[in-house]
Amino acid sequence: MSAYTPASEVILRHSEEFETRHVLFAGDLQDDLPSQLLTASRKVHTQQYHHWQNLHPRMGDDASFSLVADTRMVSGCDTLVYYWPKNKPEAQFQLQNLLSLLPVGSDIFIIGENRSGVRSAEAMLAPWAAVTKIDSARRCGLYHGRLEKQPEFDADRFINHYQSNGLTITTLPGVFSRDGLDAGSALLLSTLSAHTKGKVLDVGCGAGVLSVTLAKHSPKARLWLTDVNAAALAASKLTLAANDVEGEVFASNVFSDVTGRFDMIISNPPFHEGLQTSLDAANALIRGAARHLNTGGELRIVANAFLPYPQVLDETFGNHEVLAQTGRFRVYRSVYGRGSRAK
């Protein structure tokens, strides 16, 4: 990436501060500043596969992707630069994990957009570090403190469960619809047939609710689940296990790690990257689906009604239909190889 986010631009204002430090970058990283900033040494931990894909070619094994950081990843670091995410529970999870591994006395820098709630960093970290704001620019706040006490961290304490259609859904901080089934996914589920067969790919699987519900109604379907978020992948594996459903769960940036063709691709695609509106993932999903569908196979997605997906579906498949809609959402279906236009 060539452009830096506003948060990284604020970090650059303090670049001399990091020249002699051994820095661990973590949180909502959305550019390649960690590979460019002059430091004594630097490592990155991210829960986002597409961010890891961007940084790994430049940083090798110093860039890691996983749900939680471990001692090896943090070893040798004396400074944390943490990019605040839009989700407060996600920040709590990640910071407790990272601070439980860093040595007492480590410096902590937290940067985030004001609208993301970064102001709550002071209260959140109060039990372990006195953090205060040291800069404000580009509608971001930069906070600094020193680790005084390592927190205890147990990832299992952050696991949440809810029931959906008689199924147990397991979620973690940072996973879409962590506290209950969202209206868009519910609408998509209402359109699924009880006799679905063949290979089904769930792109952006989140907590796995689409896949386990489909499996309940259509036990002959074979499931593959992908997401960029390590927390979503972990949650989906737990959801499958809780409901005795088999499926392959793996990291992929849309289709980056997907091989083969499928009879159905289902998705409730995101339209945000961090706090910013972005249709890139959904457009990549629609345009790439044709290369991963068998003839007669279908793409079925749910989206906010105002988003401009019908045009992209028609350009890619030559057809689309609306299976269900509310005031907020529409469920679209396009069939590969049909060629006719249906609305």
Tab-separated table of C-alpha atoms in Angstrom:
chain	number	residue	atom	x	y	z
A	1	MET	CA	0.000	0.000	0.000
A	2	SER	CA	1.240	3.480	-0.777
A	3	ALA	CA	-1.056	5.636	1.363
A	4	TYR	CA	-1.003	5.716	5.128
A	5	THR	CA	-4.102	5.841	7.287
A	6	PRO	CA	-4.670	8.936	9.457
A	7	ALA	CA	-3.596	6.878	12.480
A	8	SER	CA	-0.276	5.990	10.860
A	9	GLU	CA	0.270	9.607	9.829
A	10	VAL	CA	0.059	10.559	13.504
A	11	ILE	CA	2.606	7.867	14.380
A	12	LEU	CA	4.899	9.322	11.714
A	13	ARG	CA	4.778	12.660	13.524
A	14	HIS	CA	6.654	10.879	16.329
A	15	SER	CA	8.926	8.714	14.181
A	16	GLU	CA	12.112	9.715	16.057
A	17	GLU	CA	10.594	8.269	19.218
A	18	PHE	CA	10.787	4.754	17.780
A	19	GLU	CA	14.245	4.726	16.187
A	20	THR	CA	15.922	2.916	19.101
A	21	ARG	CA	12.938	0.851	20.217
A	22	HIS	CA	12.016	-2.799	19.676
A	23	VAL	CA	8.442	-2.330	18.570
A	24	LEU	CA	5.479	-4.673	18.448
A	25	PHE	CA	2.711	-3.376	16.171
A	26	ALA	CA	-0.774	-4.775	16.700
A	27	GLY	CA	-4.474	-4.009	16.431
A	28	ASP	CA	-6.336	-2.640	13.429
A	29	LEU	CA	-3.390	-2.296	11.049
A	30	GLN	CA	-4.490	-1.193	7.590
A	31	ASP	CA	-1.274	-0.149	5.871
A	32	ASP	CA	2.393	-1.098	5.692
A	33	LEU	CA	3.833	1.473	8.127
A	34	PRO	CA	5.230	-1.282	10.391
A	35	SER	CA	7.494	-2.413	7.564
A	36	GLN	CA	8.602	1.155	6.756
A	37	LEU	CA	9.068	2.865	10.120
A	38	LEU	CA	12.690	3.091	11.290
A	39	THR	CA	13.098	1.074	14.490
A	40	ALA	CA	15.762	-1.020	16.203
A	41	SER	CA	13.538	-3.994	15.420
A	42	ARG	CA	9.876	-4.512	14.705
A	43	LYS	CA	7.284	-7.252	14.774
A	44	VAL	CA	3.589	-7.342	13.885
A	45	HIS	CA	0.712	-9.375	15.256
A	46	THR	CA	-2.643	-9.145	13.506
A	47	GLN	CA	-5.933	-11.027	13.609
A	48	GLN	CA	-6.678	-9.934	10.031
A	49	TYR	CA	-5.426	-12.269	7.303
A	50	HIS	CA	-5.477	-9.661	4.538
A	51	HIS	CA	-3.345	-7.312	6.647
A	52	TRP	CA	-0.904	-10.155	7.251
A	53	GLN	CA	-0.837	-10.863	3.511
A	54	ASN	CA	0.212	-7.263	2.942
A	55	LEU	CA	2.966	-7.263	5.555
A	56	HIS	CA	4.385	-10.784	5.371
A	57	PRO	CA	6.232	-10.323	2.038
A	58	ARG	CA	8.050	-7.348	3.577
A	59	MET	CA	8.570	-8.676	7.102
A	60	GLY	CA	8.679	-12.464	6.812
A	61	ASP	CA	8.282	-14.286	10.119
A	62	ASP	CA	8.273	-10.972	11.987
A	63	ALA	CA	4.635	-10.637	10.859
A	64	SER	CA	2.230	-13.108	12.457
A	65	PHE	CA	-1.447	-13.874	11.987
A	66	SER	CA	-3.396	-15.658	14.724
A	67	LEU	CA	-6.181	-15.234	17.255
A	68	VAL	CA	-3.762	-14.609	20.124
A	69	ALA	CA	-0.134	-13.566	20.322
A	70	ASP	CA	2.292	-15.857	22.151
A	71	THR	CA	5.573	-15.429	23.973
A	72	ARG	CA	7.648	-16.079	20.851
A	73	MET	CA	5.911	-13.314	18.912
A	74	VAL	CA	6.440	-10.752	21.671
A	75	SER	CA	9.964	-11.824	22.661
A	76	GLY	CA	12.495	-8.989	22.552
A	77	CYS	CA	9.917	-6.209	22.245
A	78	ASP	CA	9.939	-3.266	24.670
A	79	THR	CA	7.297	-1.068	23.005
A	80	LEU	CA	3.733	-1.672	21.858
A	81	VAL	CA	2.105	0.419	19.134
A	82	TYR	CA	-1.533	-0.552	19.155
A	83	TYR	CA	-4.048	0.560	16.513
A	84	TRP	CA	-7.442	0.867	18.174
A	85	PRO	CA	-10.253	-1.070	16.397
A	86	LYS	CA	-13.869	0.063	16.077
A	87	ASN	CA	-14.987	-2.607	18.545
A	88	LYS	CA	-14.251	-2.045	22.253
A	89	PRO	CA	-14.498	-5.727	23.322
A	90	GLU	CA	-12.021	-6.549	20.549
A	91	ALA	CA	-9.590	-3.976	21.957
A	92	GLN	CA	-10.043	-5.420	25.454
A	93	PHE	CA	-9.299	-8.936	24.209
A	94	GLN	CA	-6.234	-7.969	22.202
A	95	LEU	CA	-4.709	-5.590	24.741
A	96	GLN	CA	-5.075	-8.003	27.644
A	97	ASN	CA	-3.422	-10.681	25.514
A	98	LEU	CA	-0.517	-8.443	24.457
A	99	LEU	CA	0.075	-6.801	27.830
A	100	SER	CA	0.099	-10.175	29.582
A	101	LEU	CA	3.163	-11.042	27.488
A	102	LEU	CA	5.126	-7.774	27.398
A	103	PRO	CA	7.595	-7.144	30.235
A	104	VAL	CA	6.731	-4.663	32.968
A	105	GLY	CA	8.203	-1.285	32.034
A	106	SER	CA	7.330	-1.595	28.354
A	107	ASP	CA	6.095	1.569	26.674
A	108	ILE	CA	2.556	1.541	25.315
A	109	PHE	CA	1.397	3.765	22.450
A	110	ILE	CA	-2.266	3.573	21.456
A	111	ILE	CA	-3.493	5.339	18.345
A	112	GLY	CA	-6.998	5.516	16.950
A	113	GLU	CA	-9.621	7.680	15.330
A	114	ASN	CA	-11.654	9.658	17.857
A	115	ARG	CA	-14.932	8.256	16.541
A	116	SER	CA	-13.673	4.707	17.184
A	117	GLY	CA	-13.844	5.253	20.928
A	118	VAL	CA	-10.083	5.397	21.489
A	119	ARG	CA	-10.742	7.791	24.382
A	120	SER	CA	-11.761	4.786	26.457
A	121	ALA	CA	-8.159	3.506	26.348
A	122	GLU	CA	-7.313	5.474	29.484
A	123	ALA	CA	-10.002	3.769	31.575
A	124	MET	CA	-9.515	0.347	30.001
A	125	LEU	CA	-5.787	0.240	30.724
A	126	ALA	CA	-5.976	1.904	34.145
A	127	PRO	CA	-5.486	-1.376	36.093
A	128	TRP	CA	-2.175	-1.998	34.332
A	129	ALA	CA	-0.840	1.328	33.025
A	130	ALA	CA	-1.444	5.058	33.426
A	131	VAL	CA	-2.169	6.144	29.845
A	132	THR	CA	-2.574	9.776	28.807
A	133	LYS	CA	-3.080	11.571	25.504
A	134	ILE	CA	0.123	13.004	24.022
A	135	ASP	CA	-1.061	14.121	20.587
A	136	SER	CA	-4.210	14.885	18.640
A	137	ALA	CA	-4.211	15.227	14.865
A	138	ARG	CA	-5.993	13.931	11.777
A	139	ARG	CA	-9.071	13.344	13.980
A	140	CYS	CA	-7.036	10.786	15.903
A	141	GLY	CA	-5.747	10.572	19.445
A	142	LEU	CA	-2.332	9.193	20.433
A	143	TYR	CA	-1.979	7.896	23.981
A	144	HIS	CA	1.141	6.859	25.872
A	145	GLY	CA	1.837	5.009	29.078
A	146	ARG	CA	4.169	2.467	30.655
A	147	LEU	CA	3.176	-1.035	31.682
A	148	GLU	CA	3.142	-1.236	35.465
A	149	LYS	CA	1.453	-4.611	35.947
A	150	GLN	CA	0.802	-7.500	33.591
A	151	PRO	CA	-2.884	-8.433	33.290
A	152	GLU	CA	-4.073	-12.008	33.415
A	153	PHE	CA	-5.415	-13.290	30.122
A	154	ASP	CA	-7.631	-16.253	29.347
A	155	ALA	CA	-9.120	-16.293	25.854
A	156	ASP	CA	-11.896	-18.646	26.939
A	157	ARG	CA	-13.344	-15.946	29.211
A	158	PHE	CA	-14.196	-13.898	26.128
A	159	ILE	CA	-16.240	-16.637	24.437
A	160	ASN	CA	-19.951	-15.891	24.083
A	161	HIS	CA	-22.852	-18.145	23.063
A	162	TYR	CA	-26.362	-17.593	21.762
A	163	GLN	CA	-29.107	-19.794	20.353
A	164	SER	CA	-30.409	-19.574	16.785
A	165	ASN	CA	-33.021	-21.945	15.381
A	166	GLY	CA	-32.140	-24.526	18.011
A	167	LEU	CA	-28.415	-24.261	17.273
A	168	THR	CA	-25.602	-23.062	19.523
A	169	ILE	CA	-23.626	-20.195	17.984
A	170	THR	CA	-20.228	-19.469	19.557
A	171	THR	CA	-18.656	-16.040	19.120
A	172	LEU	CA	-15.637	-13.969	20.145
A	173	PRO	CA	-14.872	-10.232	20.284
A	174	GLY	CA	-14.503	-8.736	16.818
A	175	VAL	CA	-16.796	-11.295	15.168
A	176	PHE	CA	-19.779	-9.893	13.280
A	177	SER	CA	-23.073	-10.228	15.196
A	178	ARG	CA	-21.295	-11.351	18.331
A	179	ASP	CA	-24.340	-11.051	20.578
A	180	GLY	CA	-27.094	-12.458	18.366
A	181	LEU	CA	-28.242	-13.244	14.852
A	182	ASP	CA	-28.318	-10.115	12.691
A	183	ALA	CA	-31.327	-9.243	10.556
A	184	GLY	CA	-29.463	-9.602	7.257
A	185	SER	CA	-28.253	-13.136	7.974
A	186	ALA	CA	-31.728	-14.080	9.215
A	187	LEU	CA	-33.219	-12.921	5.898
A	188	LEU	CA	-30.650	-14.895	3.916
A	189	LEU	CA	-31.324	-18.004	6.009
A	190	SER	CA	-35.047	-17.683	5.290
A	191	THR	CA	-34.350	-18.254	1.580
A	192	LEU	CA	-32.314	-21.442	1.893
A	193	SER	CA	-33.884	-24.641	0.643
A	194	ALA	CA	-34.141	-27.753	2.812
A	195	HIS	CA	-32.697	-29.851	-0.010
A	196	THR	CA	-29.418	-28.100	-0.779
A	197	LYS	CA	-26.751	-30.557	-1.971
A	198	GLY	CA	-23.190	-30.418	-3.157
A	199	LYS	CA	-20.277	-28.226	-2.177
A	200	VAL	CA	-21.111	-24.981	-0.373
A	201	LEU	CA	-18.625	-22.182	0.304
A	202	ASP	CA	-19.426	-19.685	3.070
A	203	VAL	CA	-17.348	-16.550	2.419
A	204	GLY	CA	-16.940	-14.212	5.384
A	205	CYS	CA	-18.309	-16.942	7.628
A	206	GLY	CA	-18.248	-14.944	10.868
A	207	ALA	CA	-19.424	-17.215	13.686
A	208	GLY	CA	-20.548	-19.906	11.220
A	209	VAL	CA	-24.272	-19.364	11.641
A	210	LEU	CA	-25.087	-19.597	7.916
A	211	SER	CA	-23.219	-22.872	7.514
A	212	VAL	CA	-24.554	-24.689	10.577
A	213	THR	CA	-28.121	-23.632	9.787
A	214	LEU	CA	-27.751	-24.861	6.226
A	215	ALA	CA	-26.282	-28.134	7.496
A	216	LYS	CA	-29.253	-28.605	9.831
A	217	HIS	CA	-31.712	-28.418	6.922
A	218	SER	CA	-29.494	-29.998	4.275
A	219	PRO	CA	-27.233	-32.669	5.795
A	220	LYS	CA	-25.973	-33.709	2.344
A	221	ALA	CA	-24.318	-30.343	1.801
A	222	ARG	CA	-20.535	-30.301	2.199
A	223	LEU	CA	-19.210	-27.134	3.813
A	224	TRP	CA	-16.171	-24.914	3.418
A	225	LEU	CA	-15.948	-21.741	5.548
A	226	THR	CA	-13.562	-18.822	5.045
A	227	ASP	CA	-12.908	-15.461	6.678
A	228	VAL	CA	-10.073	-12.965	7.082
A	229	ASN	CA	-10.640	-12.609	10.817
A	230	ALA	CA	-8.830	-15.072	13.096
A	231	ALA	CA	-11.537	-14.608	15.731
A	232	ALA	CA	-14.224	-15.521	13.187
A	233	LEU	CA	-12.330	-18.637	12.128
A	234	ALA	CA	-11.948	-19.735	15.749
A	235	ALA	CA	-15.628	-19.002	16.448
A	236	SER	CA	-16.767	-20.939	13.374
A	237	LYS	CA	-14.752	-23.987	14.409
A	238	LEU	CA	-16.343	-23.860	17.865
A	239	THR	CA	-19.818	-23.411	16.360
A	240	LEU	CA	-19.377	-26.398	14.050
A	241	ALA	CA	-18.151	-28.545	16.932
A	242	ALA	CA	-20.978	-27.448	19.245
A	243	ASN	CA	-23.544	-28.602	16.684
A	244	ASP	CA	-21.746	-31.760	15.465
A	245	VAL	CA	-21.376	-30.326	11.977
A	246	GLU	CA	-18.397	-31.097	9.761
A	247	GLY	CA	-16.755	-28.433	7.631
A	248	GLU	CA	-13.372	-27.123	6.561
A	249	VAL	CA	-12.534	-23.718	8.061
A	250	PHE	CA	-9.609	-21.725	6.677
A	251	ALA	CA	-8.283	-18.204	6.240
A	252	SER	CA	-8.810	-16.513	2.895
A	253	ASN	CA	-9.065	-12.934	1.682
A	254	VAL	CA	-12.245	-13.518	-0.333
A	255	PHE	CA	-10.923	-16.128	-2.814
A	256	SER	CA	-7.166	-15.734	-2.244
A	257	ASP	CA	-6.792	-19.219	-0.726
A	258	VAL	CA	-9.853	-20.897	-2.256
A	259	THR	CA	-9.322	-23.703	-4.751
A	260	GLY	CA	-11.808	-25.672	-6.802
A	261	ARG	CA	-15.419	-24.990	-7.732
A	262	PHE	CA	-18.621	-25.101	-5.713
A	263	ASP	CA	-22.328	-25.601	-6.234
A	264	MET	CA	-23.249	-22.668	-4.014
A	265	ILE	CA	-21.437	-19.675	-2.538
A	266	ILE	CA	-23.217	-17.890	0.299
A	267	SER	CA	-22.207	-14.693	2.055
A	268	ASN	CA	-23.257	-11.732	4.142
A	269	PRO	CA	-20.370	-9.622	2.842
A	270	PRO	CA	-18.953	-6.707	4.835
A	271	PHE	CA	-19.043	-3.195	3.456
A	272	HIS	CA	-16.607	-1.632	5.909
A	273	GLU	CA	-12.843	-1.719	6.292
A	274	GLY	CA	-12.370	-0.614	9.853
A	275	LEU	CA	-14.520	2.506	10.162
A	276	GLN	CA	-14.490	3.306	6.454
A	277	THR	CA	-17.177	2.257	3.973
A	278	SER	CA	-15.646	-0.069	1.398
A	279	LEU	CA	-17.312	-2.230	-1.229
A	280	ASP	CA	-14.031	-3.810	-2.339
A	281	ALA	CA	-14.556	-7.154	-0.604
A	282	ALA	CA	-18.133	-7.542	-1.853
A	283	ASN	CA	-17.210	-6.568	-5.412
A	284	ALA	CA	-14.293	-9.028	-5.323
A	285	LEU	CA	-16.688	-11.680	-4.022
A	286	ILE	CA	-19.192	-11.159	-6.843
A	287	ARG	CA	-16.657	-10.892	-9.649
A	288	GLY	CA	-14.558	-13.801	-8.386
A	289	ALA	CA	-17.475	-16.127	-7.700
A	290	ALA	CA	-17.866	-17.026	-11.368
A	291	ARG	CA	-14.402	-18.616	-11.307
A	292	HIS	CA	-15.369	-20.803	-8.344
A	293	LEU	CA	-18.849	-21.991	-9.315
A	294	ASN	CA	-19.803	-25.078	-11.268
A	295	THR	CA	-22.106	-24.510	-14.236
A	296	GLY	CA	-25.559	-23.997	-12.751
A	297	GLY	CA	-24.044	-23.116	-9.402
A	298	GLU	CA	-25.290	-20.034	-7.601
A	299	LEU	CA	-24.048	-17.070	-5.611
A	300	ARG	CA	-26.485	-16.046	-2.879
A	301	ILE	CA	-25.755	-12.935	-0.808
A	302	VAL	CA	-27.563	-10.544	1.480
A	303	ALA	CA	-26.780	-6.845	1.398
A	304	ASN	CA	-28.112	-3.498	2.506
A	305	ALA	CA	-30.737	-2.481	-0.033
A	306	PHE	CA	-28.971	0.788	-0.908
A	307	LEU	CA	-25.724	-0.871	-2.030
A	308	PRO	CA	-25.189	-1.038	-5.815
A	309	TYR	CA	-24.762	-4.791	-6.236
A	310	PRO	CA	-27.388	-5.559	-8.924
A	311	GLN	CA	-25.264	-3.911	-11.609
A	312	VAL	CA	-22.155	-5.882	-10.597
A	313	LEU	CA	-24.150	-9.127	-10.498
A	314	ASP	CA	-25.537	-8.506	-13.978
A	315	GLU	CA	-22.131	-7.549	-15.353
A	316	THR	CA	-20.615	-10.734	-13.927
A	317	PHE	CA	-23.368	-13.324	-14.349
A	318	GLY	CA	-25.772	-11.778	-16.847
A	319	ASN	CA	-28.589	-12.371	-14.374
A	320	HIS	CA	-29.789	-11.757	-10.840
A	321	GLU	CA	-33.019	-12.069	-8.890
A	322	VAL	CA	-34.172	-10.774	-5.537
A	323	LEU	CA	-35.284	-13.704	-3.396
A	324	ALA	CA	-36.369	-11.687	-0.351
A	325	GLN	CA	-36.287	-8.102	0.819
A	326	THR	CA	-37.151	-5.839	3.712
A	327	GLY	CA	-36.827	-2.108	4.097
A	328	ARG	CA	-33.137	-2.583	4.883
A	329	PHE	CA	-31.927	-5.742	3.163
A	330	ARG	CA	-32.170	-7.733	-0.047
A	331	VAL	CA	-31.138	-11.298	-0.773
A	332	TYR	CA	-29.694	-11.651	-4.280
A	333	ARG	CA	-29.230	-14.826	-6.306
A	334	SER	CA	-27.202	-15.178	-9.470
A	335	VAL	CA	-26.633	-18.419	-11.376
A	336	TYR	CA	-23.392	-19.161	-13.230
A	337	GLY	CA	-23.915	-20.163	-16.840
A	338	ARG	CA	-27.563	-19.133	-17.075
A	339	GLY	CA	-26.877	-15.981	-19.070
A	340	SER	CA	-30.457	-14.731	-18.970
A	341	ARG	CA	-31.430	-11.654	-17.022
A	342	ALA	CA	-33.945	-12.114	-14.191
A	343	LYS	CA	-34.998	-9.412	-11.802
